[in-house]
Amino acid sequence: MVFPAGVLPKVAAQWLFTFHRAARKLRRHAFQLYYRNTTTTKPSPVAASPQQGQHATTTVKSSAAVLELDAAAAAATDGTVVFDMHGALLRSTSLFPYFMLVAFEGGSLLRAMLLLCALPLVWALGGERSVAGIRVMAFVAFAGLSTRDMDLVARAVMPKHYMAQLNAAVYERLWLPSKKKVVVTAAPRVMSEWFLKEYMAADAVVGLELRLVTVGRRRYFTGVLDGPEPSKKALKEAIGAEVTMADVGIVSNSNPVDQQLFVPYCKEVYVVSRDSTKSATLPRDKYPKPLIFHDGRLAFLPTPSAMLAFFLFLPLGVILSVIRISIGIVLPYKINFLAGAIFGWMDPVAFFANPAPAYRVEFLGAVPREWTRAAGERTGVEVANWVQRRLGEALGFECTGLTRRDKYMMLAGNDGVVAK
C-alpha cells in the first residue's frame, strides 16, 4: 500500500483534530452514564407533535405476514417511501462484505487482510452494525484511498454484489410502485449512491459522510466518519419540503437504531423480518437494469468466512500454480497467440491456483454459406456480428448494441480517450 507524498501528514492532522474533539467531548461529559430502556421507547417529539396543522402519527408494523406486506404495498403506491438498505432493500444485514470489496478492489491485498484481522475488534465493539464497528471498518477500508479509486469500485464492482442481494419481495411489491424513493444506508454514502441512482433510480440516498483531504489535484479519504449516524437533517431534506413526513418506512428488525431514525419522519413503519428474506432472491431477468459491464477480481461475495478461506488457501494456491506451470513448460507444446494476449500473462497464474482447474472446449460448426461474403454476399460486419452472436450463445451471453465507448462511460465515467 503506497500513499503519495503529502497524504499521510494531512491524514494524521485530521486524526489529531478528531481525537482532540473527542477528548473535549469526553471532558465535558465526564463519567456521565446514560441508560436506555430497551423494552419501551418514548414517542418522538417530532412524531407526537402536529406539523403544519396535521396530526402526525407513526405506527410500526411487521411485514412478515403476507397481509401486512399487502398493506405496506397499498400505502406505498404513488407515495414517498424510505427504505433501509441493509436488511430491507437488501436481504443481507451484514456490512463487512461491502467494506471488504472497497478494501480489496480499491485498495490492495494487504488492506483487505488488515480489514479481516480487524474483524474481531469490530465484533468486540458491538458488531458490524454498531457505530464503533462501522468506524473501524471505514477507517481500514478508506484511509488514504483516493476518491477516483472509490468511484471506479462503485461503478464497476459494487453493482453486481448489490443486485445479487436484492430482496425480491421488497423490490417488486414496495420499490416499484412507490413514486419517490429514499434510501438510508448505515455505510458511507459513496459506497452505494452510484448504484442506487443509476441502477435503481433512487431519488435520494442518505448515509454516512467521510472526511477528505486534498493533495495537489487529487482528493483522498481520511477514513474518519463525519458523524456517528446518518444525518436526520439530510433525511428530512431527502424526503422533501413539500411533504412533512414520508408515507411509508421499510426497516430491518436487526437494528433498533434504524427504527428510531425512521419513526419521526414516516407515517407508517414496516419491519421486514429476516425469515421472510431468506428465499426472496431476485431473478437475474428481473434486474432493474441488465448487468452487462462488471470489473472485479473477486467472483464471490467476500463474507468473513469466505475471505478467511481465501487467505488460508492463497499460499497453497501460489505453490500449486508454480508446480502446474512448471510441468506445462517442461512438456512439448506449440502455441500461437496475438501480441495483445501478452497483457493477460497473469490469467494462467490465477487459473492454475484453483483447487481443480478445468477447461471445457466446444467446437462450433462452420459458418453457413448464406452467411459468407462470397456465396451469401454478406458484408464483413454482418459476418462478424453473426460469429459474435454464435459465440455469445455458446458462452451463455447475450449480444447488445453497446460499444467500447459505452463500456468506458459506464465503468470509468469517460470515453476511453486520454488527452495528450
Short mmCIF file of C-alpha atoms in Angstrom, two decimals:
data_model
loop_
_atom_site.label_atom_id
_atom_site.label_comp_id
_atom_site.label_asym_id
_atom_site.label_seq_id
_atom_site.Cartn_x
_atom_site.Cartn_y
_atom_site.Cartn_z
CA MET A 1 0.00 0.00 0.00
CA VAL A 2 1.80 3.15 -1.22
CA PHE A 3 0.49 6.63 -0.42
CA PRO A 4 1.53 9.69 -2.46
CA ALA A 5 3.76 12.19 -0.72
CA GLY A 6 1.79 14.63 1.37
CA VAL A 7 -1.21 12.40 2.04
CA LEU A 8 -0.06 10.89 5.33
CA PRO A 9 0.65 14.24 7.06
CA LYS A 10 -2.80 15.55 6.16
CA VAL A 11 -4.48 12.32 7.23
CA ALA A 12 -2.57 12.44 10.53
CA ALA A 13 -3.67 16.05 11.04
CA GLN A 14 -7.29 15.03 10.51
CA TRP A 15 -6.91 12.21 13.06
CA LEU A 16 -5.38 14.54 15.65
CA PHE A 17 -8.19 17.05 15.15
CA THR A 18 -10.79 14.29 15.53
CA PHE A 19 -9.13 12.93 18.69
CA HIS A 20 -8.97 16.46 20.11
CA ARG A 21 -12.70 16.96 19.58
CA ALA A 22 -13.45 13.56 21.12
CA ALA A 23 -11.30 14.36 24.17
CA ARG A 24 -13.08 17.68 24.68
CA LYS A 25 -16.44 15.95 24.46
CA LEU A 26 -15.38 13.31 26.99
CA ARG A 27 -14.13 16.00 29.34
CA ARG A 28 -17.39 17.91 29.06
CA HIS A 29 -19.48 14.81 29.72
CA ALA A 30 -17.02 13.02 32.00
CA PHE A 31 -18.27 9.90 33.74
CA GLN A 32 -21.94 10.52 32.89
CA LEU A 33 -23.81 7.31 32.16
CA TYR A 34 -26.97 7.15 30.12
CA TYR A 35 -29.29 4.18 30.43
CA ARG A 36 -31.82 3.43 27.75
CA ASN A 37 -34.87 1.33 28.41
CA THR A 38 -34.83 -1.34 25.72
CA THR A 39 -38.38 -2.50 26.33
CA THR A 40 -40.27 0.76 25.98
CA THR A 41 -39.50 3.73 23.79
CA LYS A 42 -40.86 7.18 24.42
CA PRO A 43 -42.64 8.71 21.47
CA SER A 44 -40.50 11.08 19.49
CA PRO A 45 -41.41 14.74 19.92
CA VAL A 46 -41.27 15.13 16.15
CA ALA A 47 -43.70 12.28 15.61
CA ALA A 48 -46.01 13.22 18.51
CA SER A 49 -46.45 16.90 17.77
CA PRO A 50 -48.71 18.21 15.00
CA GLN A 51 -46.89 19.60 11.99
CA GLN A 52 -48.44 22.35 9.86
CA GLY A 53 -51.94 21.68 11.10
CA GLN A 54 -51.77 17.92 10.67
CA HIS A 55 -51.80 15.35 13.45
CA ALA A 56 -48.73 13.21 12.68
CA THR A 57 -48.91 9.65 13.96
CA THR A 58 -46.48 6.83 13.34
CA THR A 59 -47.26 3.15 13.54
CA VAL A 60 -44.75 0.32 13.44
CA LYS A 61 -45.88 -2.87 11.75
CA SER A 62 -44.35 -6.15 10.65
CA SER A 63 -44.20 -7.30 7.06
CA ALA A 64 -43.55 -10.92 7.97
CA ALA A 65 -47.17 -11.78 7.15
CA VAL A 66 -48.49 -11.58 3.61
CA LEU A 67 -51.41 -9.40 4.74
CA GLU A 68 -49.07 -6.82 6.26
CA LEU A 69 -46.95 -6.80 3.11
CA ASP A 70 -50.07 -6.11 1.07
CA ALA A 71 -50.97 -3.28 3.44
CA ALA A 72 -47.50 -1.80 3.05
CA ALA A 73 -47.75 -2.06 -0.74
CA ALA A 74 -51.10 -0.25 -0.69
CA ALA A 75 -49.69 2.54 1.44
CA ALA A 76 -46.52 2.82 -0.68
CA THR A 77 -48.28 3.10 -4.04
CA ASP A 78 -47.63 6.54 -5.57
CA GLY A 79 -46.18 7.76 -2.27
CA THR A 80 -42.87 8.64 -0.67
CA VAL A 81 -41.14 5.59 0.79
CA VAL A 82 -37.96 5.48 2.87
CA PHE A 83 -36.02 2.21 2.67
CA ASP A 84 -33.36 0.85 4.99
CA MET A 85 -30.78 -0.52 2.58
CA HIS A 86 -29.17 -3.36 4.55
CA GLY A 87 -31.80 -5.79 5.77
CA ALA A 88 -34.79 -4.32 3.94
CA LEU A 89 -33.87 -3.43 0.36
CA LEU A 90 -31.03 -5.97 0.52
CA ARG A 91 -31.52 -9.42 2.01
CA SER A 92 -28.28 -9.32 3.98
CA THR A 93 -27.78 -7.11 7.02
CA SER A 94 -24.00 -7.50 7.04
CA LEU A 95 -21.83 -4.51 6.14
CA PHE A 96 -18.46 -6.27 6.20
CA PRO A 97 -18.57 -7.74 2.64
CA TYR A 98 -19.00 -4.31 1.06
CA PHE A 99 -16.20 -2.75 3.10
CA MET A 100 -14.07 -5.72 2.04
CA LEU A 101 -14.87 -5.04 -1.63
CA VAL A 102 -13.66 -1.47 -1.20
CA ALA A 103 -10.50 -2.60 0.61
CA PHE A 104 -9.69 -5.39 -1.85
CA GLU A 105 -10.70 -3.86 -5.19
CA GLY A 106 -9.95 -0.21 -4.45
CA GLY A 107 -7.01 -0.76 -2.13
CA SER A 108 -4.78 -3.81 -2.10
CA LEU A 109 -4.43 -7.35 -0.83
CA LEU A 110 -2.67 -6.04 2.29
CA ARG A 111 -5.52 -3.64 3.07
CA ALA A 112 -8.05 -6.47 2.71
CA MET A 113 -6.00 -8.64 5.07
CA LEU A 114 -5.87 -5.83 7.63
CA LEU A 115 -9.65 -5.45 7.44
CA LEU A 116 -10.13 -9.17 8.05
CA CYS A 117 -7.74 -9.02 11.01
CA ALA A 118 -9.73 -6.08 12.41
CA LEU A 119 -12.99 -8.06 12.36
CA PRO A 120 -12.57 -9.48 15.92
CA LEU A 121 -12.18 -5.90 17.16
CA VAL A 122 -15.36 -4.95 15.29
CA TRP A 123 -17.26 -7.79 16.97
CA ALA A 124 -15.86 -6.82 20.37
CA LEU A 125 -17.08 -3.24 19.87
CA GLY A 126 -20.66 -4.35 19.25
CA GLY A 127 -20.78 -5.89 15.79
CA GLU A 128 -20.85 -4.73 12.19
CA ARG A 129 -23.91 -2.50 12.67
CA SER A 130 -22.59 -0.71 15.75
CA VAL A 131 -21.24 2.83 15.47
CA ALA A 132 -17.78 1.83 16.72
CA GLY A 133 -17.64 -1.20 14.42
CA ILE A 134 -18.54 0.87 11.36
CA ARG A 135 -15.88 3.43 12.28
CA VAL A 136 -13.20 0.75 12.47
CA MET A 137 -14.17 -0.83 9.13
CA ALA A 138 -14.43 2.57 7.44
CA PHE A 139 -11.00 3.60 8.71
CA VAL A 140 -9.25 0.44 7.49
CA ALA A 141 -11.04 0.40 4.13
CA PHE A 142 -10.85 4.11 3.26
CA ALA A 143 -7.80 5.67 4.95
CA GLY A 144 -5.55 7.00 2.17
CA LEU A 145 -7.85 5.78 -0.63
CA SER A 146 -8.34 8.27 -3.46
CA THR A 147 -11.83 9.35 -4.49
CA ARG A 148 -11.04 8.24 -8.04
CA ASP A 149 -10.36 4.65 -6.93
CA MET A 150 -13.57 4.62 -4.89
CA ASP A 151 -15.53 5.92 -7.87
CA LEU A 152 -14.21 3.08 -10.04
CA VAL A 153 -15.16 0.49 -7.40
CA ALA A 154 -18.65 1.98 -7.03
CA ARG A 155 -19.20 1.85 -10.79
CA ALA A 156 -17.56 -1.41 -11.82
CA VAL A 157 -17.61 -3.71 -8.77
CA MET A 158 -20.39 -2.92 -6.30
CA PRO A 159 -23.47 -3.20 -8.61
CA LYS A 160 -23.00 -6.93 -9.20
CA HIS A 161 -22.95 -7.77 -5.50
CA TYR A 162 -25.75 -5.36 -4.60
CA MET A 163 -28.00 -6.80 -7.33
CA ALA A 164 -27.41 -10.36 -6.14
CA GLN A 165 -28.60 -9.37 -2.65
CA LEU A 166 -31.78 -7.51 -3.65
CA ASN A 167 -34.90 -8.53 -1.73
CA ALA A 168 -37.38 -9.61 -4.40
CA ALA A 169 -40.47 -9.08 -2.21
CA VAL A 170 -39.50 -5.56 -1.17
CA TYR A 171 -38.33 -4.61 -4.66
CA GLU A 172 -41.39 -5.85 -6.55
CA ARG A 173 -44.12 -5.02 -4.02
CA LEU A 174 -42.81 -1.80 -2.47
CA TRP A 175 -39.96 -0.30 -4.51
CA LEU A 176 -41.54 -0.36 -7.97
CA PRO A 177 -44.99 1.07 -7.03
CA SER A 178 -43.61 3.97 -4.96
CA LYS A 179 -43.35 7.41 -6.53
CA LYS A 180 -40.42 8.83 -4.57
CA LYS A 181 -37.71 6.51 -3.26
CA VAL A 182 -35.35 7.50 -0.45
CA VAL A 183 -32.69 5.03 0.75
CA VAL A 184 -30.92 5.21 4.10
CA THR A 185 -27.69 3.24 4.48
CA ALA A 186 -25.64 2.65 7.62
CA ALA A 187 -22.46 2.58 5.49
CA PRO A 188 -20.69 5.55 3.86
CA ARG A 189 -22.86 7.06 1.15
CA VAL A 190 -20.17 6.85 -1.55
CA MET A 191 -20.30 3.05 -1.46
CA SER A 192 -23.88 2.72 -2.74
CA GLU A 193 -25.03 6.08 -4.11
CA TRP A 194 -23.98 5.43 -7.71
CA PHE A 195 -25.66 2.01 -7.78
CA LEU A 196 -28.89 3.27 -6.20
CA LYS A 197 -29.24 6.23 -8.55
CA GLU A 198 -28.03 4.65 -11.80
CA TYR A 199 -29.46 1.13 -11.47
CA MET A 200 -32.34 1.54 -9.02
CA ALA A 201 -33.43 5.10 -9.97
CA ALA A 202 -33.48 6.22 -6.34
CA ASP A 203 -34.37 9.86 -5.77
CA ALA A 204 -32.08 10.39 -2.77
CA VAL A 205 -29.51 8.48 -0.73
CA VAL A 206 -28.76 9.25 2.92
CA GLY A 207 -25.71 7.75 4.58
CA LEU A 208 -22.53 8.41 6.48
CA GLU A 209 -20.11 11.02 5.21
CA LEU A 210 -16.33 10.61 5.07
CA ARG A 211 -13.81 13.39 5.53
CA LEU A 212 -11.46 14.23 2.68
CA VAL A 213 -8.06 15.85 2.22
CA THR A 214 -6.76 17.41 -0.98
CA VAL A 215 -3.22 16.79 -2.20
CA GLY A 216 -2.45 18.53 -5.46
CA ARG A 217 -5.30 17.79 -7.83
CA ARG A 218 -6.40 14.59 -6.14
CA ARG A 219 -8.60 14.04 -3.11
CA TYR A 220 -8.16 11.26 -0.57
CA PHE A 221 -10.30 9.80 2.19
CA THR A 222 -9.01 10.13 5.74
CA GLY A 223 -11.06 7.17 6.95
CA VAL A 224 -12.74 9.35 9.60
CA LEU A 225 -16.54 9.50 9.60
CA ASP A 226 -18.25 12.86 9.84
CA GLY A 227 -20.85 12.00 12.48
CA PRO A 228 -21.87 8.77 14.24
CA GLU A 229 -25.00 8.05 12.14
CA PRO A 230 -26.89 9.24 9.06
CA SER A 231 -27.96 12.85 9.50
CA LYS A 232 -31.59 13.44 10.41
CA LYS A 233 -31.39 16.78 8.63
CA ALA A 234 -30.23 15.05 5.44
CA LEU A 235 -33.11 12.58 5.72
CA LYS A 236 -35.60 15.42 6.13
CA GLU A 237 -34.17 17.21 3.09
CA ALA A 238 -34.29 13.97 1.08
CA ILE A 239 -37.97 13.47 1.87
CA GLY A 240 -38.63 16.97 0.56
CA ALA A 241 -40.02 20.25 1.76
CA GLU A 242 -43.38 19.70 0.06
CA VAL A 243 -44.33 16.89 2.48
CA THR A 244 -43.94 16.81 6.25
CA MET A 245 -43.47 13.04 6.54
CA ALA A 246 -42.87 10.09 4.24
CA ASP A 247 -45.82 7.78 3.68
CA VAL A 248 -44.04 4.51 4.49
CA GLY A 249 -40.74 3.47 6.04
CA ILE A 250 -39.28 -0.01 5.44
CA VAL A 251 -36.70 -1.09 8.01
CA SER A 252 -34.96 -4.24 9.19
CA ASN A 253 -35.57 -5.80 12.58
CA SER A 254 -31.82 -6.31 13.10
CA ASN A 255 -31.01 -2.77 14.23
CA PRO A 256 -33.29 -0.77 16.54
CA VAL A 257 -31.25 2.39 15.88
CA ASP A 258 -32.52 2.48 12.29
CA GLN A 259 -36.10 2.21 13.50
CA GLN A 260 -35.59 5.18 15.84
CA LEU A 261 -34.24 7.18 12.89
CA PHE A 262 -37.21 6.31 10.67
CA VAL A 263 -40.11 6.75 13.11
CA PRO A 264 -40.10 10.58 13.39
CA TYR A 265 -40.22 11.01 9.59
CA CYS A 266 -42.58 8.23 8.44
CA LYS A 267 -46.33 7.90 8.90
CA GLU A 268 -46.09 4.10 8.92
CA VAL A 269 -43.01 1.95 9.53
CA TYR A 270 -42.95 -1.69 8.44
CA VAL A 271 -40.35 -4.09 9.79
CA VAL A 272 -39.00 -6.77 7.43
CA SER A 273 -38.21 -9.99 9.26
CA ARG A 274 -35.08 -11.94 8.36
CA ASP A 275 -37.03 -15.18 7.89
CA SER A 276 -39.09 -13.62 5.10
CA THR A 277 -35.97 -12.59 3.13
CA LYS A 278 -34.04 -15.86 3.01
CA SER A 279 -35.75 -17.13 -0.16
CA ALA A 280 -36.60 -13.72 -1.66
CA THR A 281 -33.85 -13.77 -4.29
CA LEU A 282 -34.48 -11.56 -7.31
CA PRO A 283 -34.02 -13.48 -10.60
CA ARG A 284 -31.44 -12.10 -12.99
CA ASP A 285 -34.00 -11.44 -15.72
CA LYS A 286 -35.88 -9.10 -13.35
CA TYR A 287 -32.92 -6.89 -12.52
CA PRO A 288 -33.68 -3.13 -12.77
CA LYS A 289 -31.01 -2.87 -15.47
CA PRO A 290 -29.10 -5.62 -17.28
CA LEU A 291 -25.78 -6.25 -15.55
CA ILE A 292 -23.53 -6.03 -18.60
CA PHE A 293 -20.29 -4.41 -17.54
CA HIS A 294 -18.52 -5.69 -14.45
CA ASP A 295 -14.90 -5.48 -13.46
CA GLY A 296 -13.57 -7.10 -10.32
CA ARG A 297 -11.09 -9.66 -9.09
CA LEU A 298 -13.41 -11.38 -6.59
CA ALA A 299 -16.02 -13.71 -8.08
CA PHE A 300 -17.77 -14.27 -4.72
CA LEU A 301 -19.30 -12.11 -2.02
CA PRO A 302 -16.43 -11.58 0.47
CA THR A 303 -18.08 -12.66 3.70
CA PRO A 304 -15.79 -13.18 6.73
CA SER A 305 -15.73 -16.98 6.32
CA ALA A 306 -15.15 -16.76 2.55
CA MET A 307 -12.26 -14.31 2.94
CA LEU A 308 -10.72 -16.39 5.71
CA ALA A 309 -10.78 -19.44 3.42
CA PHE A 310 -9.36 -17.31 0.59
CA PHE A 311 -6.37 -16.08 2.58
CA LEU A 312 -5.69 -19.52 4.08
CA PHE A 313 -5.68 -21.14 0.63
CA LEU A 314 -3.70 -18.35 -1.08
CA PRO A 315 -0.19 -19.65 -0.18
CA LEU A 316 -1.11 -23.18 -1.27
CA GLY A 317 -2.64 -21.78 -4.47
CA VAL A 318 0.59 -19.99 -5.38
CA ILE A 319 2.59 -23.20 -4.85
CA LEU A 320 0.12 -25.21 -6.95
CA SER A 321 0.25 -22.62 -9.72
CA VAL A 322 4.07 -22.68 -9.87
CA ILE A 323 4.17 -26.51 -9.96
CA ARG A 324 1.50 -26.82 -12.65
CA ILE A 325 3.02 -24.12 -14.87
CA SER A 326 6.47 -25.71 -14.49
CA ILE A 327 5.10 -29.08 -15.60
CA GLY A 328 3.44 -27.44 -18.60
CA ILE A 329 6.66 -25.69 -19.63
CA VAL A 330 8.68 -28.93 -19.48
CA LEU A 331 6.24 -30.81 -21.72
CA PRO A 332 6.43 -30.22 -25.51
CA TYR A 333 3.86 -27.74 -26.78
CA LYS A 334 3.17 -25.34 -29.63
CA ILE A 335 1.02 -22.25 -29.33
CA ASN A 336 0.23 -19.18 -31.41
CA PHE A 337 -1.37 -16.07 -29.95
CA LEU A 338 -1.91 -12.42 -30.74
CA ALA A 339 0.54 -9.87 -29.42
CA GLY A 340 -2.22 -8.29 -27.30
CA ALA A 341 -2.62 -11.54 -25.36
CA ILE A 342 0.70 -10.93 -23.59
CA PHE A 343 -1.05 -8.40 -21.32
CA GLY A 344 -3.05 -11.28 -19.80
CA TRP A 345 0.02 -13.12 -18.53
CA MET A 346 -1.49 -13.33 -15.02
CA ASP A 347 -4.51 -15.31 -16.25
CA PRO A 348 -2.78 -18.73 -16.26
CA VAL A 349 -1.28 -17.99 -12.83
CA ALA A 350 -4.73 -17.35 -11.36
CA PHE A 351 -6.25 -20.26 -13.29
CA PHE A 352 -3.74 -22.84 -12.08
CA ALA A 353 -4.06 -21.57 -8.49
CA ASN A 354 -7.59 -23.02 -8.36
CA PRO A 355 -8.02 -26.32 -6.46
CA ALA A 356 -9.26 -28.18 -9.56
CA PRO A 357 -8.67 -26.15 -12.74
CA ALA A 358 -10.51 -27.38 -15.84
CA TYR A 359 -11.19 -26.18 -19.36
CA ARG A 360 -14.24 -27.08 -21.41
CA VAL A 361 -13.70 -26.91 -25.17
CA GLU A 362 -16.66 -26.80 -27.54
CA PHE A 363 -16.21 -26.84 -31.32
CA LEU A 364 -18.84 -24.84 -33.19
CA GLY A 365 -19.99 -25.68 -36.67
CA ALA A 366 -18.79 -23.97 -39.82
CA VAL A 367 -20.29 -20.68 -40.93
CA PRO A 368 -23.26 -21.38 -43.25
CA ARG A 369 -22.74 -20.48 -46.90
CA GLU A 370 -25.54 -17.92 -46.82
CA TRP A 371 -23.61 -16.03 -44.13
CA THR A 372 -20.34 -15.82 -46.05
CA ARG A 373 -19.12 -12.90 -48.14
CA ALA A 374 -18.66 -14.95 -51.32
CA ALA A 375 -21.76 -17.16 -51.53
CA GLY A 376 -24.12 -15.14 -49.32
CA GLU A 377 -22.92 -11.71 -50.46
CA ARG A 378 -22.72 -10.57 -46.85
CA THR A 379 -20.59 -7.70 -45.67
CA GLY A 380 -17.69 -8.25 -43.32
CA VAL A 381 -19.60 -6.53 -40.50
CA GLU A 382 -22.59 -8.85 -40.92
CA VAL A 383 -20.39 -11.95 -40.87
CA ALA A 384 -18.54 -10.72 -37.78
CA ASN A 385 -21.82 -9.96 -35.98
CA TRP A 386 -23.16 -13.44 -36.80
CA VAL A 387 -19.99 -15.08 -35.44
CA GLN A 388 -20.09 -12.94 -32.29
CA ARG A 389 -23.73 -13.88 -31.74
CA ARG A 390 -22.95 -17.59 -32.06
CA LEU A 391 -20.03 -17.27 -29.64
CA GLY A 392 -22.25 -15.42 -27.18
CA GLU A 393 -24.95 -18.10 -27.35
CA ALA A 394 -22.38 -20.84 -26.74
CA LEU A 395 -20.97 -18.99 -23.71
CA GLY A 396 -24.36 -18.06 -22.29
CA PHE A 397 -24.06 -14.35 -23.06
CA GLU A 398 -26.48 -12.00 -24.77
CA CYS A 399 -25.36 -9.66 -27.53
CA THR A 400 -26.06 -5.95 -27.14
CA GLY A 401 -25.66 -2.84 -29.23
CA LEU A 402 -23.27 -1.25 -26.74
CA THR A 403 -19.87 -0.09 -27.93
CA ARG A 404 -16.43 0.29 -26.39
CA ARG A 405 -17.23 3.92 -25.63
CA ASP A 406 -20.35 2.86 -23.69
CA LYS A 407 -18.20 0.47 -21.66
CA TYR A 408 -15.78 3.21 -20.63
CA MET A 409 -18.61 5.62 -19.84
CA MET A 410 -20.22 3.03 -17.56
CA LEU A 411 -17.09 1.78 -15.78
CA ALA A 412 -14.81 4.82 -15.74
CA GLY A 413 -17.03 7.81 -16.46
CA ASN A 414 -15.13 8.81 -19.63
CA ASP A 415 -15.00 7.83 -23.30
CA GLY A 416 -11.69 5.97 -23.01
CA VAL A 417 -9.66 8.67 -24.77
CA VAL A 418 -6.68 10.10 -22.89
CA ALA A 419 -5.85 13.70 -23.76
CA LYS A 420 -2.19 14.39 -24.51
#
